[in-house]
Short mmCIF file of C-alpha atoms and ligand atoms in Angstrom, two decimals:
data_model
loop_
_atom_site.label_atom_id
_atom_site.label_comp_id
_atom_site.label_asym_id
_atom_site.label_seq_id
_atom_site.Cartn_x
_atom_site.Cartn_y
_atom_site.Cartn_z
CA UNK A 1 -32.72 -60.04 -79.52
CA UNK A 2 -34.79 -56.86 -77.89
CA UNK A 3 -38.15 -56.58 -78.68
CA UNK A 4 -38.24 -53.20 -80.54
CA UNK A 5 -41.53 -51.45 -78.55
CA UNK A 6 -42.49 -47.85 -78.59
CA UNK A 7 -43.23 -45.95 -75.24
CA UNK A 8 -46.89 -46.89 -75.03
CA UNK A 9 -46.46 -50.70 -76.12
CA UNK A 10 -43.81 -50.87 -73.21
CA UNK A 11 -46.29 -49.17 -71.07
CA UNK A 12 -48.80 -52.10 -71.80
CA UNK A 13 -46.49 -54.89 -72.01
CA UNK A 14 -44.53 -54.00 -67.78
CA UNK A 15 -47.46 -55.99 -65.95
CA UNK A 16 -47.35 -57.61 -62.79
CA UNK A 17 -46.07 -60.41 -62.90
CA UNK A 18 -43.58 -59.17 -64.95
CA UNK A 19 -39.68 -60.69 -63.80
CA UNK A 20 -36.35 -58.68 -63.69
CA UNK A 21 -35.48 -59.96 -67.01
CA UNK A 22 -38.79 -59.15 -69.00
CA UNK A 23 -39.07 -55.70 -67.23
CA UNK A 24 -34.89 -55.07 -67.96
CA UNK A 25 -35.11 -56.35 -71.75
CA UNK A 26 -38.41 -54.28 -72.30
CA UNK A 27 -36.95 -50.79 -71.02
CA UNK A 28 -33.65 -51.34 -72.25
CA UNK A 29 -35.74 -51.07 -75.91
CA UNK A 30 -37.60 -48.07 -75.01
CA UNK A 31 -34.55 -46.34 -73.87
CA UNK A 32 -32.54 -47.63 -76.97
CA UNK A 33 -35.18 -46.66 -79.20
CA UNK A 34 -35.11 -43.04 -77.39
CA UNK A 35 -31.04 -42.74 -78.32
CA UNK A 36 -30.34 -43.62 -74.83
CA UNK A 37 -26.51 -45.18 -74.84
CA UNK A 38 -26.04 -48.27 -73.01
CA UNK A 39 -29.80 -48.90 -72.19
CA UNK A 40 -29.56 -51.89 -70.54
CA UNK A 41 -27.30 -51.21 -67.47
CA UNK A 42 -29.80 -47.41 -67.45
CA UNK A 43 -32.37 -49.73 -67.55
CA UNK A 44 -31.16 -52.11 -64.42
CA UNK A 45 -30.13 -48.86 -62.57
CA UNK A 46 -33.47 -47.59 -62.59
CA UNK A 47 -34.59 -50.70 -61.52
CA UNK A 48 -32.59 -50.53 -58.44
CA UNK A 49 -33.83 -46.77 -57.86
CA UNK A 50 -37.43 -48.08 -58.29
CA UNK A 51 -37.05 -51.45 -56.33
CA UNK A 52 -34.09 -50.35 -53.82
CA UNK A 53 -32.58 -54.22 -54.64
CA UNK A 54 -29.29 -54.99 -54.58
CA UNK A 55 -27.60 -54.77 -57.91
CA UNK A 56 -26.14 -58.05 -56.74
CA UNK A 57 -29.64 -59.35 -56.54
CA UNK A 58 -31.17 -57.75 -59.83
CA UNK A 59 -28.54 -59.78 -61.50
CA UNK A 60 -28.74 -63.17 -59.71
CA UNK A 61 -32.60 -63.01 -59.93
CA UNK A 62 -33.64 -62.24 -63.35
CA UNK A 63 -36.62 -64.45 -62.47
CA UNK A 64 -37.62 -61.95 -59.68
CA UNK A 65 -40.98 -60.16 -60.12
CA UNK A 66 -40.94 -56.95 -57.99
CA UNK A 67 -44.42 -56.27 -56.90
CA UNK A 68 -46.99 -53.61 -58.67
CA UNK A 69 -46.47 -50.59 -57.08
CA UNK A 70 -42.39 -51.05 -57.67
CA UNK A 71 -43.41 -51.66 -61.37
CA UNK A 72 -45.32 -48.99 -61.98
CA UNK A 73 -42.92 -46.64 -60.18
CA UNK A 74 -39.82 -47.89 -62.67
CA UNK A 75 -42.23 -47.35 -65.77
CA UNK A 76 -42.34 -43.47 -64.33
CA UNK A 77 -38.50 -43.79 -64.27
CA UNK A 78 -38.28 -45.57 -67.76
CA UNK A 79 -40.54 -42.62 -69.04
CA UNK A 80 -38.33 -40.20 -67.44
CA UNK A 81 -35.12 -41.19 -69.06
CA UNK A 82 -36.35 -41.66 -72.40
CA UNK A 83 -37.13 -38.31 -71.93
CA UNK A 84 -33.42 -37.69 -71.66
CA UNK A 85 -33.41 -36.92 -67.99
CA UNK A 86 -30.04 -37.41 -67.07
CA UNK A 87 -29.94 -40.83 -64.49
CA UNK A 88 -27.83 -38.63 -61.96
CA UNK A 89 -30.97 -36.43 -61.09
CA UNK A 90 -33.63 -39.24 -61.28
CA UNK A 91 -31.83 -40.69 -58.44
CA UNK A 92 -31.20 -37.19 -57.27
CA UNK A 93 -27.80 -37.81 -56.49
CA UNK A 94 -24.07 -38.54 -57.48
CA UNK A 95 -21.02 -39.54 -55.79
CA UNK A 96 -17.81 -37.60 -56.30
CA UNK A 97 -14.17 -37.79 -54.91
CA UNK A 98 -15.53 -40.53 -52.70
CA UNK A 99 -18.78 -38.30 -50.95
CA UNK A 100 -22.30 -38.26 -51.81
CA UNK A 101 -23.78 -35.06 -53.42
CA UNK A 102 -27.65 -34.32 -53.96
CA UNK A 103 -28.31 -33.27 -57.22
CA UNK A 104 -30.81 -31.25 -59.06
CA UNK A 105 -32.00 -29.31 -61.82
CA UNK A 106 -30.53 -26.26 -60.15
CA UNK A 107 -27.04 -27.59 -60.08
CA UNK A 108 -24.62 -28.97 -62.50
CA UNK A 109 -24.31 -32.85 -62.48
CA UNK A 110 -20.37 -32.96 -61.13
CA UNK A 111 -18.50 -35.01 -63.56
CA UNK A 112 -15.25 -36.83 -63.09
CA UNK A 113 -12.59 -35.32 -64.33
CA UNK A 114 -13.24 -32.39 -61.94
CA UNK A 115 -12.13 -34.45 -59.51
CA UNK A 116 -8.26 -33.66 -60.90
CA UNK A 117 -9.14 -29.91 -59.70
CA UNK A 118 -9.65 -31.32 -56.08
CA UNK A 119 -6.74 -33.49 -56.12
CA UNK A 120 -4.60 -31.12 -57.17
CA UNK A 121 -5.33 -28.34 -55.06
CA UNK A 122 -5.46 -30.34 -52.17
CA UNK A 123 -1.55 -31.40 -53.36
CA UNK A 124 -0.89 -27.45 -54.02
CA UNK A 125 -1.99 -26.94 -50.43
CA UNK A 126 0.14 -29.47 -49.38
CA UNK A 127 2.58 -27.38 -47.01
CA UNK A 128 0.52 -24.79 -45.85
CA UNK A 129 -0.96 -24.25 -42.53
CA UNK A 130 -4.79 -23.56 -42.27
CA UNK A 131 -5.06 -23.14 -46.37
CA UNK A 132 -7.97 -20.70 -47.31
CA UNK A 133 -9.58 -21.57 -50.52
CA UNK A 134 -12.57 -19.51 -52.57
CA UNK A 135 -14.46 -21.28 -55.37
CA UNK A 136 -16.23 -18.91 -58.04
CA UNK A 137 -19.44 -20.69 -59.13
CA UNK A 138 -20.38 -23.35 -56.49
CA UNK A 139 -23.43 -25.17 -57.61
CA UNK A 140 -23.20 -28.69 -56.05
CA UNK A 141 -20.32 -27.33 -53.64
CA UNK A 142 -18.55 -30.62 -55.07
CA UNK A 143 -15.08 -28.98 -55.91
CA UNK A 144 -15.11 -26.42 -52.41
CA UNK A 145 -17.15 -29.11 -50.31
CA UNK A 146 -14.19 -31.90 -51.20
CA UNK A 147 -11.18 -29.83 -50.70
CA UNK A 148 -12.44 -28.90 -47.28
CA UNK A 149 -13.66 -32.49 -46.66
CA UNK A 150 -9.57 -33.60 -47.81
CA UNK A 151 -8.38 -30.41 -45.63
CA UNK A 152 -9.26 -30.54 -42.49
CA UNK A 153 -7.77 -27.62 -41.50
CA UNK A 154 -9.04 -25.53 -44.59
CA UNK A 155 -11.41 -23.03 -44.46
CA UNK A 156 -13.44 -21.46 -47.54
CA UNK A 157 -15.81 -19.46 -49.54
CA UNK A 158 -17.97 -20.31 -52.05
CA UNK A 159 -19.41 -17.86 -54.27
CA UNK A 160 -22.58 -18.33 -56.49
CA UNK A 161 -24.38 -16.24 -58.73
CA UNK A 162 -27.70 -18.76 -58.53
CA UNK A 163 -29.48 -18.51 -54.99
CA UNK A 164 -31.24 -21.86 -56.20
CA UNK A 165 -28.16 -23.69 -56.58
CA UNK A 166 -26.36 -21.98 -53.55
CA UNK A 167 -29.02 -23.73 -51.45
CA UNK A 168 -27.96 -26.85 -52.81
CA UNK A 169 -24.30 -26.01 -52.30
CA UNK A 170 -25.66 -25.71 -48.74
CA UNK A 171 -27.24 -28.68 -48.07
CA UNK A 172 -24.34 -30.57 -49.54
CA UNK A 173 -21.77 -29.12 -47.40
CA UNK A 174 -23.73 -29.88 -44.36
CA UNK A 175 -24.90 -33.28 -45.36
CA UNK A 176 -20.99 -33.72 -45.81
CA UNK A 177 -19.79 -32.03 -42.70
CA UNK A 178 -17.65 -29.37 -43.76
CA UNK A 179 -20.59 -26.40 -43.32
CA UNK A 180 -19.14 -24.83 -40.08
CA UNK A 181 -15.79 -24.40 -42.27
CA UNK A 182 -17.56 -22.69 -45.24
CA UNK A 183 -19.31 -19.47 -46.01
CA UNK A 184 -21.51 -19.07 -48.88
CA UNK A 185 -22.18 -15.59 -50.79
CA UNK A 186 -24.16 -15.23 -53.67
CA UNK A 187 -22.27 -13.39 -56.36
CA UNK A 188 -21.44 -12.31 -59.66
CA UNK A 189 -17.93 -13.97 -59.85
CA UNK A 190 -15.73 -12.28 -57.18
CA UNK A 191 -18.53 -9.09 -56.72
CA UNK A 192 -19.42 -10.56 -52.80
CA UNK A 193 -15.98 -10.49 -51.63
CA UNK A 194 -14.75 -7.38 -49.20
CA UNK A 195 -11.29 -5.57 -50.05
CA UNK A 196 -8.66 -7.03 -48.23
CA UNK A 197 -9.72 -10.70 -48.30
CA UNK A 198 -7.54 -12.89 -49.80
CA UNK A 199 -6.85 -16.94 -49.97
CA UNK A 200 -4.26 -19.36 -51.12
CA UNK A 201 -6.34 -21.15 -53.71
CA UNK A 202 -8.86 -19.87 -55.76
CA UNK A 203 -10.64 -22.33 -57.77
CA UNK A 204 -13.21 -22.43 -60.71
CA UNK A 205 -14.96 -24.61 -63.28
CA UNK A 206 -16.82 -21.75 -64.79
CA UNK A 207 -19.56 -21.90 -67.34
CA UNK A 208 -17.01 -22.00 -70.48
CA UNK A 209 -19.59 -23.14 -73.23
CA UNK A 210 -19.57 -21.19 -76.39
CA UNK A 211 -23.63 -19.87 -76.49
CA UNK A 212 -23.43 -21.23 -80.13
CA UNK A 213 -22.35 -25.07 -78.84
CA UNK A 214 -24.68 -25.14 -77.01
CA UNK A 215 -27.78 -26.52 -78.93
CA UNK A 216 -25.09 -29.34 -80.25
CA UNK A 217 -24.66 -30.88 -76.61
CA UNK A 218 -26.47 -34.01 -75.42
CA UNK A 219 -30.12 -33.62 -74.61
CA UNK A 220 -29.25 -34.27 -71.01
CA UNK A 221 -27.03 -31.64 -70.20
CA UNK A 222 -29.19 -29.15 -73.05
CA UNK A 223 -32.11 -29.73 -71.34
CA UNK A 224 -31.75 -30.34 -67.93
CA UNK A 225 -28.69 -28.84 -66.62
CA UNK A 226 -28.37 -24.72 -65.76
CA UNK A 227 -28.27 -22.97 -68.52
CA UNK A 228 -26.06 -20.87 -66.32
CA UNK A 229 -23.95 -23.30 -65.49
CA UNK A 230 -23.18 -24.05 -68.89
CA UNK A 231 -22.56 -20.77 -70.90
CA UNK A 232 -21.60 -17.39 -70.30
CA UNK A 233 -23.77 -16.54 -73.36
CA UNK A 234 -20.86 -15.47 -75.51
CA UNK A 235 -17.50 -17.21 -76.93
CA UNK A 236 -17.14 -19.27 -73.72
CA UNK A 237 -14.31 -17.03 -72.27
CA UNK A 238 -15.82 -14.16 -70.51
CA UNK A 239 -16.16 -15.40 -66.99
CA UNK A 240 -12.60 -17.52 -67.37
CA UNK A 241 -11.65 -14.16 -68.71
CA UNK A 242 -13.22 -12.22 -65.29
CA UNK A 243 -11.65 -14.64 -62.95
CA UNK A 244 -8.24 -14.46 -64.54
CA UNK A 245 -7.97 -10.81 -64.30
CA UNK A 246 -9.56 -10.28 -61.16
CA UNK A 247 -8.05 -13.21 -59.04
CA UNK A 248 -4.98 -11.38 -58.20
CA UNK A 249 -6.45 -9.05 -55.80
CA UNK A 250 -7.98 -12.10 -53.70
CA UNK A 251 -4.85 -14.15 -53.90
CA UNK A 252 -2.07 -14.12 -51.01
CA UNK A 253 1.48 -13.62 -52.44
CA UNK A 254 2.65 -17.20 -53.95
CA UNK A 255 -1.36 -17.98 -53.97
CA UNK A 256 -2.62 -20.37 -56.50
CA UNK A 257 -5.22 -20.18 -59.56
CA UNK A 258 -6.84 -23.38 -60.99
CA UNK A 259 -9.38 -23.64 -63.75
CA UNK A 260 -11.53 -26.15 -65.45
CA UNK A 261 -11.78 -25.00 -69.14
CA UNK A 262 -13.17 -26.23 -72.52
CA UNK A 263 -11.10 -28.96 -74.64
CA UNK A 264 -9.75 -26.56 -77.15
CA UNK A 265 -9.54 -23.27 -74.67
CA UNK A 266 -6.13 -23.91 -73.51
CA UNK A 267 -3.57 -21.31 -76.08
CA UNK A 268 -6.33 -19.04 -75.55
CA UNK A 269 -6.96 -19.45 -71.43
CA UNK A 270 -3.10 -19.63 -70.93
CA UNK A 271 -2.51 -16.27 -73.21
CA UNK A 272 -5.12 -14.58 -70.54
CA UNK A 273 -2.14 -15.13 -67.92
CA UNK A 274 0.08 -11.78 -67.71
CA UNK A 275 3.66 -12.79 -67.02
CA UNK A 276 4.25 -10.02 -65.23
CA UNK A 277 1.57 -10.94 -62.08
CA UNK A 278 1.69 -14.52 -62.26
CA UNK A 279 5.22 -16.21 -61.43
CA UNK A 280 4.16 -19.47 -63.83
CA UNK A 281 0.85 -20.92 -65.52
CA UNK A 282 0.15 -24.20 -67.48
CA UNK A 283 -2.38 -26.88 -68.44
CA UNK A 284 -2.76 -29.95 -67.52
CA UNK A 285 -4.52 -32.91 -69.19
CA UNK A 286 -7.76 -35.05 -68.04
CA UNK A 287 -8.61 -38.46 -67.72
CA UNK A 288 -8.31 -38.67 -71.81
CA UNK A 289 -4.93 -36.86 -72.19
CA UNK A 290 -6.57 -33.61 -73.07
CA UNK A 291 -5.50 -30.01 -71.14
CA UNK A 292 -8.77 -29.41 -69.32
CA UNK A 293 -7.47 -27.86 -65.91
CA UNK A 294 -5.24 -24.50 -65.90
CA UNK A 295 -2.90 -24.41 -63.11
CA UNK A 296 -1.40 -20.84 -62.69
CA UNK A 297 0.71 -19.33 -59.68
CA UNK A 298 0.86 -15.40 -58.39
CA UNK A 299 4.43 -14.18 -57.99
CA UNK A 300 5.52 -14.82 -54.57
CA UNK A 301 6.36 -11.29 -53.56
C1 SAM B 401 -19.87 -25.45 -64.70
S1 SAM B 401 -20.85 -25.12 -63.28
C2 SAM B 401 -19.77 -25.77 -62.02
C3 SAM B 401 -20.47 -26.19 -60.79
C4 SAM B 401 -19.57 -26.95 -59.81
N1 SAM B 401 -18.52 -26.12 -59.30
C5 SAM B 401 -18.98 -28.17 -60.48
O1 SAM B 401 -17.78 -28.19 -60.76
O2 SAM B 401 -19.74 -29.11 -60.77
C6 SAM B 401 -20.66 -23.37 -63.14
C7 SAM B 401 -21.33 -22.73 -61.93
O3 SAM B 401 -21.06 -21.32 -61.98
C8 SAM B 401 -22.24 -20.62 -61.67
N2 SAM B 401 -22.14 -19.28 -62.30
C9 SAM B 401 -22.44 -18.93 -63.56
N3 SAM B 401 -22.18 -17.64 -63.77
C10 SAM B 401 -21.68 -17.15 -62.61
C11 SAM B 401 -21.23 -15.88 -62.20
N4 SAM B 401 -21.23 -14.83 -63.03
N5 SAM B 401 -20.80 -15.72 -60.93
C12 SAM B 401 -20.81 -16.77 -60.06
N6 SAM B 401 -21.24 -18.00 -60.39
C13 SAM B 401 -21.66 -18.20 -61.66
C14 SAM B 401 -23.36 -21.48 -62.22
O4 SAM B 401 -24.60 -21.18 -61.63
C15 SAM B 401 -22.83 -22.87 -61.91
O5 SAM B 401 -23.26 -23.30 -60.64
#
């Protein structure tokens, strides 16, 4: 059983001296006790960030005691995600379709199902030479960094309406090699691009949170994550709305349209598709069999 301690008592109690397993058992209360879900692997994560040990190690050696300054630094981290910081921007970075992104408050935390948007534009591209590709609404650069990282022979542009998280999207595509293939704009959805440009993907995972959802979501995306990023300050469909009507004139005949959408925005996001431009569009399902992604096609001629 867990000691049950507040915040403060844990605060007295994480001593030197203190091993792996007292220091583990005593945050995994505090987190618990802040409505922190699984508390005691958050709890041996941030005892990793704090210590840099081996997971390997923090589990072999729960008789370890890590030395003061290491304490004191996971208390800070313990008090941080009780807080509801998310874990992904305490350790200020996640890993995503198999390359390492930095991550901060000015970007949203990439999560794994959008990896199916990478995968499956980098199977639309599949046949075709030197694929261009334009992503509305960068922020980490996970979705246009990857498919240019799985394409060598893409190139891109990635637009952004935040300059704060562009910078990120920046740093990410350098730190990941793919920078001298992509241009960054900062924009209102398509508003940076020139007349005349055009690609054979254009991707999205737009902010598609209803305004009024939003004070219902966990604390750590609420509070920490762009408000931006989240909503588009209405019903949720404006921007999808904006990128579905507008994409045509950037897409090269037979080009292809993919969005990330909200669980129950599919009828709605697929009625948004005008038969007459695009030759076919459909959904397809997540990791938990629900139609997240929108795949849609512009008539070939
Ligand atoms: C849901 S996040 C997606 C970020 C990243 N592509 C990903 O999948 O993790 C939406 C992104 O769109 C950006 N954004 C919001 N409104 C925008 C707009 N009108 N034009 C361009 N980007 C916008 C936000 O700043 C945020 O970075």
């Amino acid at each position: 059983m867990l000691p049950d301690l507040r915040g403060d008592e844990v605060a007295k109690t994480l001593s030197s001296g203190s091993t792996i397993r007292q220091l583990v058992e005593e945050a995994a209360a505090e987190l618990r006790g802040a409505g922190v879900s699984d508390a005691v692997r958050q709890a041996r994560d941030l005892l990793q960030i704090a210590t840099r040990l081996e997971s390997a190690f923090i589990f072999a050696h729960p008789e370890f005691s890590p030395d003061e300054s290491e304490i004191s630094s996971f208390r800070d981290l313990v008090s941080r995600r009780s807080a509801r910081e998310p874990l992904q921007q305490i350790r200020g970075r996640q890993e995503f379709f198999g390359l390492e992104y930095k991550v901060t408050r000015d970007v949203m935390i990439p999560r794994p199902e959008t990896e199916l948007i990478v995968e499956e534009g980098i199977s639309l591209l599949s046949g075709v030479a030197n694929p261009s590709v334009c992503e509305v609404g960068t922020g980490s650069g996970c979705i246009i960094v990857s498919l240019l990282h799985g394409m060598p022979d893409a190139i891109g542009i990635g637009l952004e309406k935040s300059p704060d998280a562009l910078a990120i999207t920046l740093e990410n595509a350098v730190s990941n090699g793919v920078v001298e293939r992509l241009e960054l704009r900062e924009s209102d959805v398509f508003g940076a691009l020139k007349q005349g440009e055009s690609f054979d993907l254009i991707v999205s995972n737009p902010p598609y949170v209803p305004l009024e959802d939003v004070s219902s979501l966990q604390p750590e995306v609420r509070d920490f994550e762009p408000q931006m990023a989240l909503t588009d300050g209405g019903d949720g469909l404006g921007i999808v709305e904006q990128i579905v009507n507008e994409a045509p004139a950037f897409l090269k005949a037979g080009g292809h349209l993919l969005l990330e959408i909200g669980f129950s925005q599919s009828p709605a996001v697929l009625r948004m598709f005008d038969p007459g431009i695009w030759s076919k569009s459909g959904a397809f399902a997540d990791l938990q069999g629900i139609p997240r992604m929108i795949r849609a096609s512009l008539s070939a001629s």
